[in-house]
Coordinates of C-alpha atoms in Angstrom, one line a residue:
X1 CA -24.6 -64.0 -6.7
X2 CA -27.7 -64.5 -4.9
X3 CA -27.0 -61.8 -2.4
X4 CA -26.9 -59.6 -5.6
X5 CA -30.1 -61.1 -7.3
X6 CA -32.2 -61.1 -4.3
X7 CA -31.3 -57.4 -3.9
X8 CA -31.9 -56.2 -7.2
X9 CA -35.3 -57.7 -6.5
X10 CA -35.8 -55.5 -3.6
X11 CA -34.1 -52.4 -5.4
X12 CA -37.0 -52.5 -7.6
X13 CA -39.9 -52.8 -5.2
X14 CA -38.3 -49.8 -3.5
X15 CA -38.1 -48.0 -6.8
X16 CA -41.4 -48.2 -7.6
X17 CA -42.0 -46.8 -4.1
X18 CA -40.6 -43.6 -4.8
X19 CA -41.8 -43.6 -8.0
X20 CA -45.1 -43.7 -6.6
X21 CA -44.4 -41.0 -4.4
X22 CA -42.6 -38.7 -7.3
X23 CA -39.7 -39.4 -4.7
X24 CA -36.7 -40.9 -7.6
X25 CA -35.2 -37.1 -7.1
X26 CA -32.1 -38.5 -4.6
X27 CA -31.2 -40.7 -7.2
X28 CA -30.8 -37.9 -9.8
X29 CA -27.2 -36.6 -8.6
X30 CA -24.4 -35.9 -10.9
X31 CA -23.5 -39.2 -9.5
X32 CA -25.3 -41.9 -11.3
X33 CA -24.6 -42.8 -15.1
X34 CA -26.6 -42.1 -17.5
X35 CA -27.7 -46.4 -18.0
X36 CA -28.0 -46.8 -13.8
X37 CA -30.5 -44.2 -13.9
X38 CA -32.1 -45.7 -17.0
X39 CA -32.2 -48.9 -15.0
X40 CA -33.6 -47.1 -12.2
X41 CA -36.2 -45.5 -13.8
X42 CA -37.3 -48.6 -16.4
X43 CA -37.3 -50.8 -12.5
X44 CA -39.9 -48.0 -10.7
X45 CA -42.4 -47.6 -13.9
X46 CA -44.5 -44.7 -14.3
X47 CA -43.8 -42.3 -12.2
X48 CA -47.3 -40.9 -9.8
X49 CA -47.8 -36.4 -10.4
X50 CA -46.6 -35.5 -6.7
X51 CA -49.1 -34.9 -4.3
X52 CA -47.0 -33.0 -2.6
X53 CA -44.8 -29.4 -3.5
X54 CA -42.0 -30.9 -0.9
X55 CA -39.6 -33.2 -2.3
X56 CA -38.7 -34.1 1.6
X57 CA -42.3 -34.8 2.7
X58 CA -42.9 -37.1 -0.6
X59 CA -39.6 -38.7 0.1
X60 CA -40.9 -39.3 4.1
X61 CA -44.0 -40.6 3.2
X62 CA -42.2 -43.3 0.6
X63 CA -39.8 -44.2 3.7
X64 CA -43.0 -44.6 5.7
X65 CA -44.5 -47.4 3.2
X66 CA -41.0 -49.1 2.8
X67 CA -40.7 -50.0 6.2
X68 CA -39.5 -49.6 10.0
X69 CA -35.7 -49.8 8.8
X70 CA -36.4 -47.4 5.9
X71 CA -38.0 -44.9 8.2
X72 CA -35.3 -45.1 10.7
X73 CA -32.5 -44.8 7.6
X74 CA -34.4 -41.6 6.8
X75 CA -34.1 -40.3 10.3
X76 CA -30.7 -41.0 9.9
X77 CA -30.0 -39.2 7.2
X78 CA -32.1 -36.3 8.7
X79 CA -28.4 -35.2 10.6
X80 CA -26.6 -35.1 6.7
X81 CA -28.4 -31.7 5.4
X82 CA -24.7 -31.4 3.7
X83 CA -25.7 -34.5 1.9
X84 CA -29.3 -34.0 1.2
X85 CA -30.1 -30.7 1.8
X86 CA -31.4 -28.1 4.1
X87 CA -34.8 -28.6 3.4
X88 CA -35.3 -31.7 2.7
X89 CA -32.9 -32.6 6.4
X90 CA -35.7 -30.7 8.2
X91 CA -38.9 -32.8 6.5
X92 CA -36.6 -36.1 7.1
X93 CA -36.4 -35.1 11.0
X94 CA -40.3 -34.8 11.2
X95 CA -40.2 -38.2 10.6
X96 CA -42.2 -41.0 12.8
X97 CA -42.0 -44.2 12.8
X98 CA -45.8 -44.7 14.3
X99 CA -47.0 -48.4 13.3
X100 CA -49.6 -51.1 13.5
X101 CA -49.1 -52.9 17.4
X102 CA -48.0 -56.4 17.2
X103 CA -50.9 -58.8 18.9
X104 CA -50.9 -58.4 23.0
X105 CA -50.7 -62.3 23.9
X106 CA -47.2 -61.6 21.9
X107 CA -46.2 -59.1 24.0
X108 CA -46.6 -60.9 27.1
X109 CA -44.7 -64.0 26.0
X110 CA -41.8 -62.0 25.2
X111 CA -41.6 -60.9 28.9
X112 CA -42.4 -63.6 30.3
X113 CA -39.2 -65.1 28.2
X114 CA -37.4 -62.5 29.1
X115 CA -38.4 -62.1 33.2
X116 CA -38.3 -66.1 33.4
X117 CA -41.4 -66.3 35.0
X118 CA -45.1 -65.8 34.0
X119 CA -46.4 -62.4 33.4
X120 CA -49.0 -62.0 36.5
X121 CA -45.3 -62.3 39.0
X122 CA -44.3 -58.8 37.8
X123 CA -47.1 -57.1 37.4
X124 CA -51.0 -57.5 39.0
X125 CA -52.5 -55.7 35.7
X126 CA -51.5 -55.4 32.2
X127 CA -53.6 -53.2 29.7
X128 CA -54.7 -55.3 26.5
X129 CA -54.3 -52.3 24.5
X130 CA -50.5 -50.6 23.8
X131 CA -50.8 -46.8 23.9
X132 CA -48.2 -46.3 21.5
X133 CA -46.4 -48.6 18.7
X134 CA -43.1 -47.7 16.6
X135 CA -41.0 -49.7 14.3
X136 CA -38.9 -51.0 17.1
X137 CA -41.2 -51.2 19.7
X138 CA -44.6 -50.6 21.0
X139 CA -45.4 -49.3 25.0
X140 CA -48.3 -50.9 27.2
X141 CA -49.5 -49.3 30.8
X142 CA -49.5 -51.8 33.9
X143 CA -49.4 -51.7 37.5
X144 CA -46.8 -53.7 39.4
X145 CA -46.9 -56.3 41.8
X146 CA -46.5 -53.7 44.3
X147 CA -49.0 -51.1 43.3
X148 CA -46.6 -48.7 41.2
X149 CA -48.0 -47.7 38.0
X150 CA -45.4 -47.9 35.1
X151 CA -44.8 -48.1 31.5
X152 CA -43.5 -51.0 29.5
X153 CA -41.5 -51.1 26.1
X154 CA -41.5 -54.6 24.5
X155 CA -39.3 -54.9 21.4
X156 CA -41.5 -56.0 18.5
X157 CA -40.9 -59.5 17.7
X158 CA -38.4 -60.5 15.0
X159 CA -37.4 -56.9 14.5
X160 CA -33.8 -58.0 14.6
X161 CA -33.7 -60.2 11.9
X162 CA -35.8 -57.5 10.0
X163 CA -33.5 -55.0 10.5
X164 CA -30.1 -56.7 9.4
X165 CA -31.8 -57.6 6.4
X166 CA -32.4 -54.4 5.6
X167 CA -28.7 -53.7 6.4
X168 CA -27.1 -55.8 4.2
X169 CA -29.4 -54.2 1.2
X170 CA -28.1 -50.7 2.5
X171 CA -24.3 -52.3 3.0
X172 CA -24.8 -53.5 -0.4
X173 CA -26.3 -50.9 -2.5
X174 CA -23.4 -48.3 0.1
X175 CA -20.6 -51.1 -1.2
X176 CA -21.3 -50.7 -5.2
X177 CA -21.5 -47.3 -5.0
X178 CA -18.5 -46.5 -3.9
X179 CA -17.0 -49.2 -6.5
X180 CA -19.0 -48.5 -9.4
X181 CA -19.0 -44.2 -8.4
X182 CA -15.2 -43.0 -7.5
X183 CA -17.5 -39.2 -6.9
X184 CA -19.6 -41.4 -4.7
X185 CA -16.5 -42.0 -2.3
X186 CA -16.1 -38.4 -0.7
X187 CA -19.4 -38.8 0.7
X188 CA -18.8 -42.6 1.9
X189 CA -21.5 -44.3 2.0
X190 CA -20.7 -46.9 3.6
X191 CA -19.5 -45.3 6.1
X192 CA -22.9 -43.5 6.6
X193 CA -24.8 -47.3 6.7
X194 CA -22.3 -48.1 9.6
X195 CA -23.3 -45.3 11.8
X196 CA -27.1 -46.4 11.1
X197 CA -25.9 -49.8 12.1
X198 CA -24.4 -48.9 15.5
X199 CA -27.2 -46.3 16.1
X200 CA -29.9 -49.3 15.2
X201 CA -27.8 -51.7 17.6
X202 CA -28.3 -49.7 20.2
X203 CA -31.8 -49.1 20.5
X204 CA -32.2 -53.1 20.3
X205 CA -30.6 -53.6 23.3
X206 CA -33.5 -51.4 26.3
X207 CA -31.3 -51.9 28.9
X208 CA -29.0 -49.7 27.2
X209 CA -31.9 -47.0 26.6
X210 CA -32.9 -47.3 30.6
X211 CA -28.9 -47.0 31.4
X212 CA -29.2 -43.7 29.1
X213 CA -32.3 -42.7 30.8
X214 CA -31.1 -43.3 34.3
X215 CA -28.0 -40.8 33.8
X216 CA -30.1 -38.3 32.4
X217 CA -32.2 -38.3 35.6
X218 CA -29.1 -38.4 38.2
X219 CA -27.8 -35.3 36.0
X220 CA -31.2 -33.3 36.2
X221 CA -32.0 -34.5 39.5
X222 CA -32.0 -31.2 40.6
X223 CA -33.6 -29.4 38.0
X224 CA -37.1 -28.3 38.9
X225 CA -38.4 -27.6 35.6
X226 CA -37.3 -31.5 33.6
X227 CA -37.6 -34.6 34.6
X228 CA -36.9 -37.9 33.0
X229 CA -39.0 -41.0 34.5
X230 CA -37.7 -43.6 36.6
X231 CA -36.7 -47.0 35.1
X232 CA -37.8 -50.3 37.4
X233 CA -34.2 -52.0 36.7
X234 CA -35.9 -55.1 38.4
X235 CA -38.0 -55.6 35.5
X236 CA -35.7 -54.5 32.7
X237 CA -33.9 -56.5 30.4
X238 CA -32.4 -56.5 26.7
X239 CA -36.7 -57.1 25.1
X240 CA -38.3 -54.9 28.4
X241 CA -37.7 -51.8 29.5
X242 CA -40.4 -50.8 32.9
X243 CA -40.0 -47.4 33.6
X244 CA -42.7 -45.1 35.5
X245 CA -45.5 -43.8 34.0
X246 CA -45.8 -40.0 33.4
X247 CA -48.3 -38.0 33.3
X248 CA -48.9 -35.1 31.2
X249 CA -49.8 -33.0 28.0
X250 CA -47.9 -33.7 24.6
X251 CA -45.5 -30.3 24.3
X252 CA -47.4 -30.3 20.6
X253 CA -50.8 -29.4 22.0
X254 CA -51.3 -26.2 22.0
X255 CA -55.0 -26.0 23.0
X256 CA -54.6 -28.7 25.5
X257 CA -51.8 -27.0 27.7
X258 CA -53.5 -23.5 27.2
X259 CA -56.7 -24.9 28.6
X260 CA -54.6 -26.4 31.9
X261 CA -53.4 -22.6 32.3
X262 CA -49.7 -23.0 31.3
X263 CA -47.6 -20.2 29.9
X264 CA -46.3 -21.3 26.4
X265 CA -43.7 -19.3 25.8
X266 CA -42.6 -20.0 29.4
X267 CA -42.4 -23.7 28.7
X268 CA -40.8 -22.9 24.8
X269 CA -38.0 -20.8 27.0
X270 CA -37.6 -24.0 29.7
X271 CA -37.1 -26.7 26.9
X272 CA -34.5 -24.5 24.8
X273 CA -32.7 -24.0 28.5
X274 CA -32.9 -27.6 29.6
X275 CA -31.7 -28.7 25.9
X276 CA -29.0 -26.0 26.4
X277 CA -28.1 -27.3 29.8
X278 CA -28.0 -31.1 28.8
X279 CA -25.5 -29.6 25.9
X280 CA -23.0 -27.3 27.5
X281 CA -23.3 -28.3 31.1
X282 CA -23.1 -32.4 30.6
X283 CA -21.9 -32.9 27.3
X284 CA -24.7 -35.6 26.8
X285 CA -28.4 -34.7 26.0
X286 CA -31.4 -36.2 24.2
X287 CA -31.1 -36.6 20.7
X288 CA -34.7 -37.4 19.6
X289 CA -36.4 -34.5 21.5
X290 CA -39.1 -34.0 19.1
X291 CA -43.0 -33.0 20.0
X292 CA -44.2 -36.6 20.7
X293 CA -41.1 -37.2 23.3
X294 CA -41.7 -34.2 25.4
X295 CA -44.7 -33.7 28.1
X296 CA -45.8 -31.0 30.5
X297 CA -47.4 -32.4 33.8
X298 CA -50.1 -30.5 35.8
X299 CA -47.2 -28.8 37.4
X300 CA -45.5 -27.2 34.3
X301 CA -42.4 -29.7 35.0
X302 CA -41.5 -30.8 30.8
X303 CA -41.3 -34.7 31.4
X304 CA -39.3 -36.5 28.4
X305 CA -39.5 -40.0 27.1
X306 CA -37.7 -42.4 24.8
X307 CA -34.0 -42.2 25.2
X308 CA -32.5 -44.6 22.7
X309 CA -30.5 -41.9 20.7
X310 CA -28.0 -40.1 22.7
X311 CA -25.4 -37.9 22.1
X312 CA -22.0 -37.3 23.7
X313 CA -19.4 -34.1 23.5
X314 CA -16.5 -33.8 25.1
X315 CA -15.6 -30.4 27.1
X316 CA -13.0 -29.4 23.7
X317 CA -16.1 -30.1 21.5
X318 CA -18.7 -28.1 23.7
X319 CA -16.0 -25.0 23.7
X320 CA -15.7 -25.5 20.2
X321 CA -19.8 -25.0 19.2
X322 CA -19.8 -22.1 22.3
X323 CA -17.0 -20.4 20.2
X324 CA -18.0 -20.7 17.3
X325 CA -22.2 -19.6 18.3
X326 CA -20.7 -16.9 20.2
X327 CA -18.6 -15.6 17.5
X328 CA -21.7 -15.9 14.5
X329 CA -24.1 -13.9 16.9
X330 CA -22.1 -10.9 17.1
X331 CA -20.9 -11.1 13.5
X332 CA -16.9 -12.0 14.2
X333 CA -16.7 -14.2 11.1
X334 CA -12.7 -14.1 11.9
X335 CA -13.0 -16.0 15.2
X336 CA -15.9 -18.3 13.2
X337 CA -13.4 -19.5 11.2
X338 CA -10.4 -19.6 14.0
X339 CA -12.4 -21.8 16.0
X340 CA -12.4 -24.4 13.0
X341 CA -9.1 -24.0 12.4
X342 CA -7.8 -24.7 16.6
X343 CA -10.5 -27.2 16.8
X344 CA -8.4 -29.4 13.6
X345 CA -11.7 -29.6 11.7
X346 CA -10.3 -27.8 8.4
X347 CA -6.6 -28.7 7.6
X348 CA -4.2 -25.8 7.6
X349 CA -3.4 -26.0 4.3
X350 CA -6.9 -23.9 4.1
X351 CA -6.7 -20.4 4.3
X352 CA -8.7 -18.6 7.4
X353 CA -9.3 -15.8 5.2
X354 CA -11.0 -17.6 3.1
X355 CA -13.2 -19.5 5.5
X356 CA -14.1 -16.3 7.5
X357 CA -15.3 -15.2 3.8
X358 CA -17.3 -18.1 3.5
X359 CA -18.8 -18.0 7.2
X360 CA -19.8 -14.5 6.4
X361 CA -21.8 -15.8 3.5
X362 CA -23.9 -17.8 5.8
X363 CA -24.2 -16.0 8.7
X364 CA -25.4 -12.4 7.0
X365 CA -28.6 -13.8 5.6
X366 CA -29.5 -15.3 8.9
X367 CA -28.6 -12.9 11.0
X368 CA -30.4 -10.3 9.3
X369 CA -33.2 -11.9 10.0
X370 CA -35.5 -10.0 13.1
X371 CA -34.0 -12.3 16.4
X372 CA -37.0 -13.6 17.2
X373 CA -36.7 -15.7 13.5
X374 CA -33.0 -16.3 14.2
X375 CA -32.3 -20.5 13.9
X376 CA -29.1 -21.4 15.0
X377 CA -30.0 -24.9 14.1
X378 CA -30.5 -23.5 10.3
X379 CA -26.6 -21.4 10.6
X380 CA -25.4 -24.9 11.6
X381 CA -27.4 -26.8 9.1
X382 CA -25.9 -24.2 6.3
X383 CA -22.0 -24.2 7.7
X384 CA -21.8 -27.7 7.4
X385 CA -22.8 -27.8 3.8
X386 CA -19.4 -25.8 3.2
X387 CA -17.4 -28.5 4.1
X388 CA -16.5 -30.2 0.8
X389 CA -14.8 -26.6 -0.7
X390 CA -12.7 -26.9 2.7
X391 CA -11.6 -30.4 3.2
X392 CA -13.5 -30.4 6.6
X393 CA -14.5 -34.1 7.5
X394 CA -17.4 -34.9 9.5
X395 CA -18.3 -34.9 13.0
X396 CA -21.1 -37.0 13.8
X397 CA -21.4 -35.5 17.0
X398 CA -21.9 -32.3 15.3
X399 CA -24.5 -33.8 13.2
X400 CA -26.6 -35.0 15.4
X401 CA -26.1 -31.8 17.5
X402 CA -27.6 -30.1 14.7
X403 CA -30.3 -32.2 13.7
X404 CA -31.8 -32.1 17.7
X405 CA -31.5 -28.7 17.8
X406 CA -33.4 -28.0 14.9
X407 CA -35.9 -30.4 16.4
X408 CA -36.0 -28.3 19.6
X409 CA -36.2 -25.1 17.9
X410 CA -39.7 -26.2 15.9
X411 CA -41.2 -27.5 18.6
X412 CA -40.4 -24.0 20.9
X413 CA -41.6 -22.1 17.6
X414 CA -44.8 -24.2 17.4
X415 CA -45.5 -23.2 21.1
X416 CA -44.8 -19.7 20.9
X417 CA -44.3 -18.4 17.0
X418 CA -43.5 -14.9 18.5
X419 CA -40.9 -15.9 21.4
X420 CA -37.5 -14.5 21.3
X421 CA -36.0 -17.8 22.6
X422 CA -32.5 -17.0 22.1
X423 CA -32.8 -13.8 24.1
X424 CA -34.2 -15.7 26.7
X425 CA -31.5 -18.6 26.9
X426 CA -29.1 -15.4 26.6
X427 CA -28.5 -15.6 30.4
X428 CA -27.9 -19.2 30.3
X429 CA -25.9 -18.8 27.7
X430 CA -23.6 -15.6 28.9
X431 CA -23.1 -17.2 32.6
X432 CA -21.7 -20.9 30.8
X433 CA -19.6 -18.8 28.6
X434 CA -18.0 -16.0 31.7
X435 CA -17.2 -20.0 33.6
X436 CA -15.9 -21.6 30.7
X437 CA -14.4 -19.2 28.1
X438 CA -12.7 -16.5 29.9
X439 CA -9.2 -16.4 31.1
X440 CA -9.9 -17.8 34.5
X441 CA -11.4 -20.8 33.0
X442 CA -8.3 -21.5 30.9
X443 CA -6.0 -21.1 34.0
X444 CA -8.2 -23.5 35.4
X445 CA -8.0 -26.2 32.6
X446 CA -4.1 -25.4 32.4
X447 CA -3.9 -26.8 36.0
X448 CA -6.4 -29.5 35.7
X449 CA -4.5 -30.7 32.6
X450 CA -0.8 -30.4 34.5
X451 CA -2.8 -32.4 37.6
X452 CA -3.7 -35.1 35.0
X453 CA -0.3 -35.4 33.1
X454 CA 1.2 -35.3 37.2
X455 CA -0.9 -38.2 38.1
X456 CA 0.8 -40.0 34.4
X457 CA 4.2 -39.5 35.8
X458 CA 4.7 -42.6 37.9
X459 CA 3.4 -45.1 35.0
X460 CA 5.1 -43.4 32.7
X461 CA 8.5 -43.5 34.9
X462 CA 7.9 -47.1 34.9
X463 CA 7.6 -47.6 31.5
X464 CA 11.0 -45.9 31.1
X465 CA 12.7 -47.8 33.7
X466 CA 11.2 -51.5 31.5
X467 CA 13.0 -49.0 28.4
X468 CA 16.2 -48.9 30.4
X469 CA 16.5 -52.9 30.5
X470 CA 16.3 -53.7 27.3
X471 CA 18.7 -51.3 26.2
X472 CA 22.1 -51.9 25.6
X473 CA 25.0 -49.6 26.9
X474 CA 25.7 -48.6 23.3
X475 CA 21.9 -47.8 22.6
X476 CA 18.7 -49.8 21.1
X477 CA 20.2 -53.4 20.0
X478 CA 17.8 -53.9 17.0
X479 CA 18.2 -57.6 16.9
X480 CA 16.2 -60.6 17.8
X481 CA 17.7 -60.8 21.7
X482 CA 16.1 -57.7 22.2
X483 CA 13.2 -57.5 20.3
X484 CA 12.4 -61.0 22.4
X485 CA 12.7 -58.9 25.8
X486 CA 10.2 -56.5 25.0
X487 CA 7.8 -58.9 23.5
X488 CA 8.1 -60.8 27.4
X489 CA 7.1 -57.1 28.4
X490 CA 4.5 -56.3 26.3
X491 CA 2.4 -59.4 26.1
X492 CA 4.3 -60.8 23.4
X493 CA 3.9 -58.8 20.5
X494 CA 7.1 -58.4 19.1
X495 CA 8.0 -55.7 16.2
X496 CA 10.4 -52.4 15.9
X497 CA 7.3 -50.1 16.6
X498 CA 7.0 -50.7 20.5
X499 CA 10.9 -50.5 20.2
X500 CA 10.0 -46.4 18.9
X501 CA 7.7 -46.0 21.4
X502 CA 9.6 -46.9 24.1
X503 CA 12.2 -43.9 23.0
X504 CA 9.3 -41.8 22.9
X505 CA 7.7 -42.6 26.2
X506 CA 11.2 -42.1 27.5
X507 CA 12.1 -38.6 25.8
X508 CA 8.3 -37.2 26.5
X509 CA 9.2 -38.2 30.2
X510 CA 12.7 -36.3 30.4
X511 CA 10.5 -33.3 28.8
X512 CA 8.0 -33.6 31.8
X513 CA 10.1 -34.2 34.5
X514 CA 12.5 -30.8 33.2
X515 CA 9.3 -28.9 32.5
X516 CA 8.5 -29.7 36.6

């Protein structure tokens, strides 16, 4: 009960919020009844004319006043264009989450408490002033004890308890929902709140952020054209993250980086590519490269920064998005919609036909387009919307997939408007797919995945031989003597099911070794 009355409270400071930002409209779904909306709208008052003709920029700026955790929810939902829209996706992803710095002296006694030691053993100067300050935390320059000039991230103090308050009013209003809305349940929303969570949890803990950081750079070590700063483990922990201190233009200033001589639509082409690289080559890249996390030193090298979002395909996935790019650019909707089908994203009971129909649908209007307008991150944006005729669950990955790449695409467009930047990722692009698509690459997998299963064979052997004991002469004896045996096995856990997968650990072993 007082869970629900001190939320209602805060439900109705945050609808007067978006009231005052003409910003109610997400609330006005087919969803809602008729009385919650009455409630909603008696809560938030008189609603303020919009000041602005885009729902998604009056709905950013309400985020912004609401708070750190409201900002970074809004980010969030920046991936779910199937949820909220195209438009309003790509004003959500422009978000950032620039705040007042916390006071200096606080700042040092958080790394002191977290070093163990006073401030002046780590490093010989400290600058009073941060040089940047975000919902989670704020960045100050210093020099080491040693001479080395580096950066320092200090999470803001009591941002943890701030955000898990936040998160049980997001649980909460995700919770009652989906019990007060059956309609609201396809799109589970709670569901959405726990991927915020996790996502949030992460970027509270830096040293996780540096690990991220650290791959990126032994993965682009040698890449001449990116680089990702070095982190000073000695002087990281879960509140500080020291990394060294770059150097450079912001990829957003135009003016700046023509008046140090640099080609623009040579560094638009190199982001695209490194983005491209991170994506199909490693299978992990930087979710949050937008303008203010991307520099170019005096070299023309693109420097990134802040690594707390990451995200992860596997090689099937990365096939899967090749394929299915591949297949939209030269206009085979057929193998668009095959690709979803052998991937297991749209059940079978779906008809391809169909789905190639409704990939046309979204790839005409976009491919018509001249190629140097062309956004893939716009075809992806629009192809996941389609996923509630067709059953097709969602892929996070994907998600956030899409939402960086949109994020790459406007800051390359921003640079150089004119720029044909798929045409010049197209040899990128055609070399991964000639190693990875074609026939040779699949006999290639084929024998990788036989090594793997080869390598299985002895475990599994064994497992069949622990199956042989506990069976009788006349077969499985389902009775307590024998259910006991395989519990002394297993670490005790005793119930019919290891029973069945004993049999099939055994029968997928016969199949192997006949196969061989």
């Amino acid at each position: 009960m007082i869970r629900a009355v001190r939320n209602l409270f805060r439900v109705a400071r945050i609808a007067r919020t978006l009231s005052r930002h003409d910003a109610l409209f997400p609330l006005e779904t087919p969803y809602p009844s008729m009385t919650a909306m009455k409630v909603v709208r008696f809560l938030a008052g008189r609603p303020t004319p919009a000041s602005d003709p885009r729902p998604g920029r009056r709905l950013a700026a309400a985020l912004q006043e609401l708070g750190p955790s409201f900002v970074k929810f809004g980010q969030s939902l920046s991936t779910r264009a199937d949820l909220v829209g195209e438009d309003i996706a790509a004003d959500l992803a422009e978000l950032q989450d620039h705040l007042p710095p916390f006071p200096t002296p606080e700042a040092r006694r958080i790394i002191e408490s977290e070093f163990g030691r006073p401030l002046a053993e780590s490093f010989s100067e400290f600058d009073e002033e941060p040089v940047a300050a975000a919902s989670i935390a704020q960045v100050h320059y210093a020099v080491t004890a040693e001479g080395r000039r580096v950066a320092v991230k200090v999470l803001r103090p009591g941002v943890e308890r701030a955000f898990q308050r936040d998160l049980d009013l997001f649980y909460w209003l995700a919770e009652n929902a989906e019990r007060l809305q059956p309609a609201l349940r396809r799109l589970r929303p709670v569901d959405i709140v726990r991927t915020f969570h996790e996502t949030v949890d992460l970027e509270m803990d830096l040293r996780l952020e540096a690990a991220a950081a650290s791959e990126l750079r032994e993965r682009f070590e040698d890449e001449p054209t990116y680089r990702v700063p070095e982190i000073d483990w000695q002087r990281t922990q879960r509140r500080v993250l020291t990394a060294e201190r770059i150097h450079g233009v912001s990829i957003d200033d135009r003016e700046a980086l023509l008046d140090a001589g640099h080609d623009l639509e040579d560094i638009a082409g190199r982001t695209l590519i490194v983005f491209l690289k991170q994506v199909f080559r490693h299978g992990f890249f930087h979710a949050d490269m937008h303008a203010g996390n991307l520099f170019v030193d005096e070299d023309g090298t693109i420097v990134a920064v802040d690594f707390g979002i990451m995200g992860r395909l596997d090689r099937e996935t990365r096939r899967f998005v090749a394929e299915l790019l591949l297949a939209f650019l030269v206009g085979d909707y057929r193998r668009a919609a095959e690709v979803h089908f052998e991937a297991g994203y749209v059940p079978r009971t779906k008809s391809v036909e169909a789905f190639a129909q409704a990939c046309r649908s979204i790839g005409e209007p976009i491919l018509g387009k001249p190629v140097n307008e062309i956004s893939v991150a716009r075809l992806l944006a629009q192809l996941f919307r389609i996923t509630e005729t067709f059953a097709m669950p969602t892929q996070p990955q994907l998600l956030l997939l899409q939402k960086t790449m949109m994020m790459v695409e406007g800051a390359c467009r921003r640079l150089a408007p004119e720029a044909n930047l798929w045409e010049i990722s197209k040899p990128f692009v055609d070399e991964w797919a000639r190693d990875n698509l074609g026939a040779e690459a699949r006999v290639r997998d084929t024998l990788e995945e036989a090594a793997a299963t080869a390598r299985e064979i002895p475990g599994l052997l064994e497992k069949a031989r622990i199956a042989a004991d506990v069976l009788s002469p006349e077969g499985i004896r389902l009775h307590p003597d024998s259910e006991s045996a395989i519990g002394s096995r297993f670490g005790g856990r005793r119930n019919l099911a290891q029973v069945v997968l004993i049999l099939v650990l055994v029968v997928f072993t016969l199949a192997i070794l006949f196969k061989l």
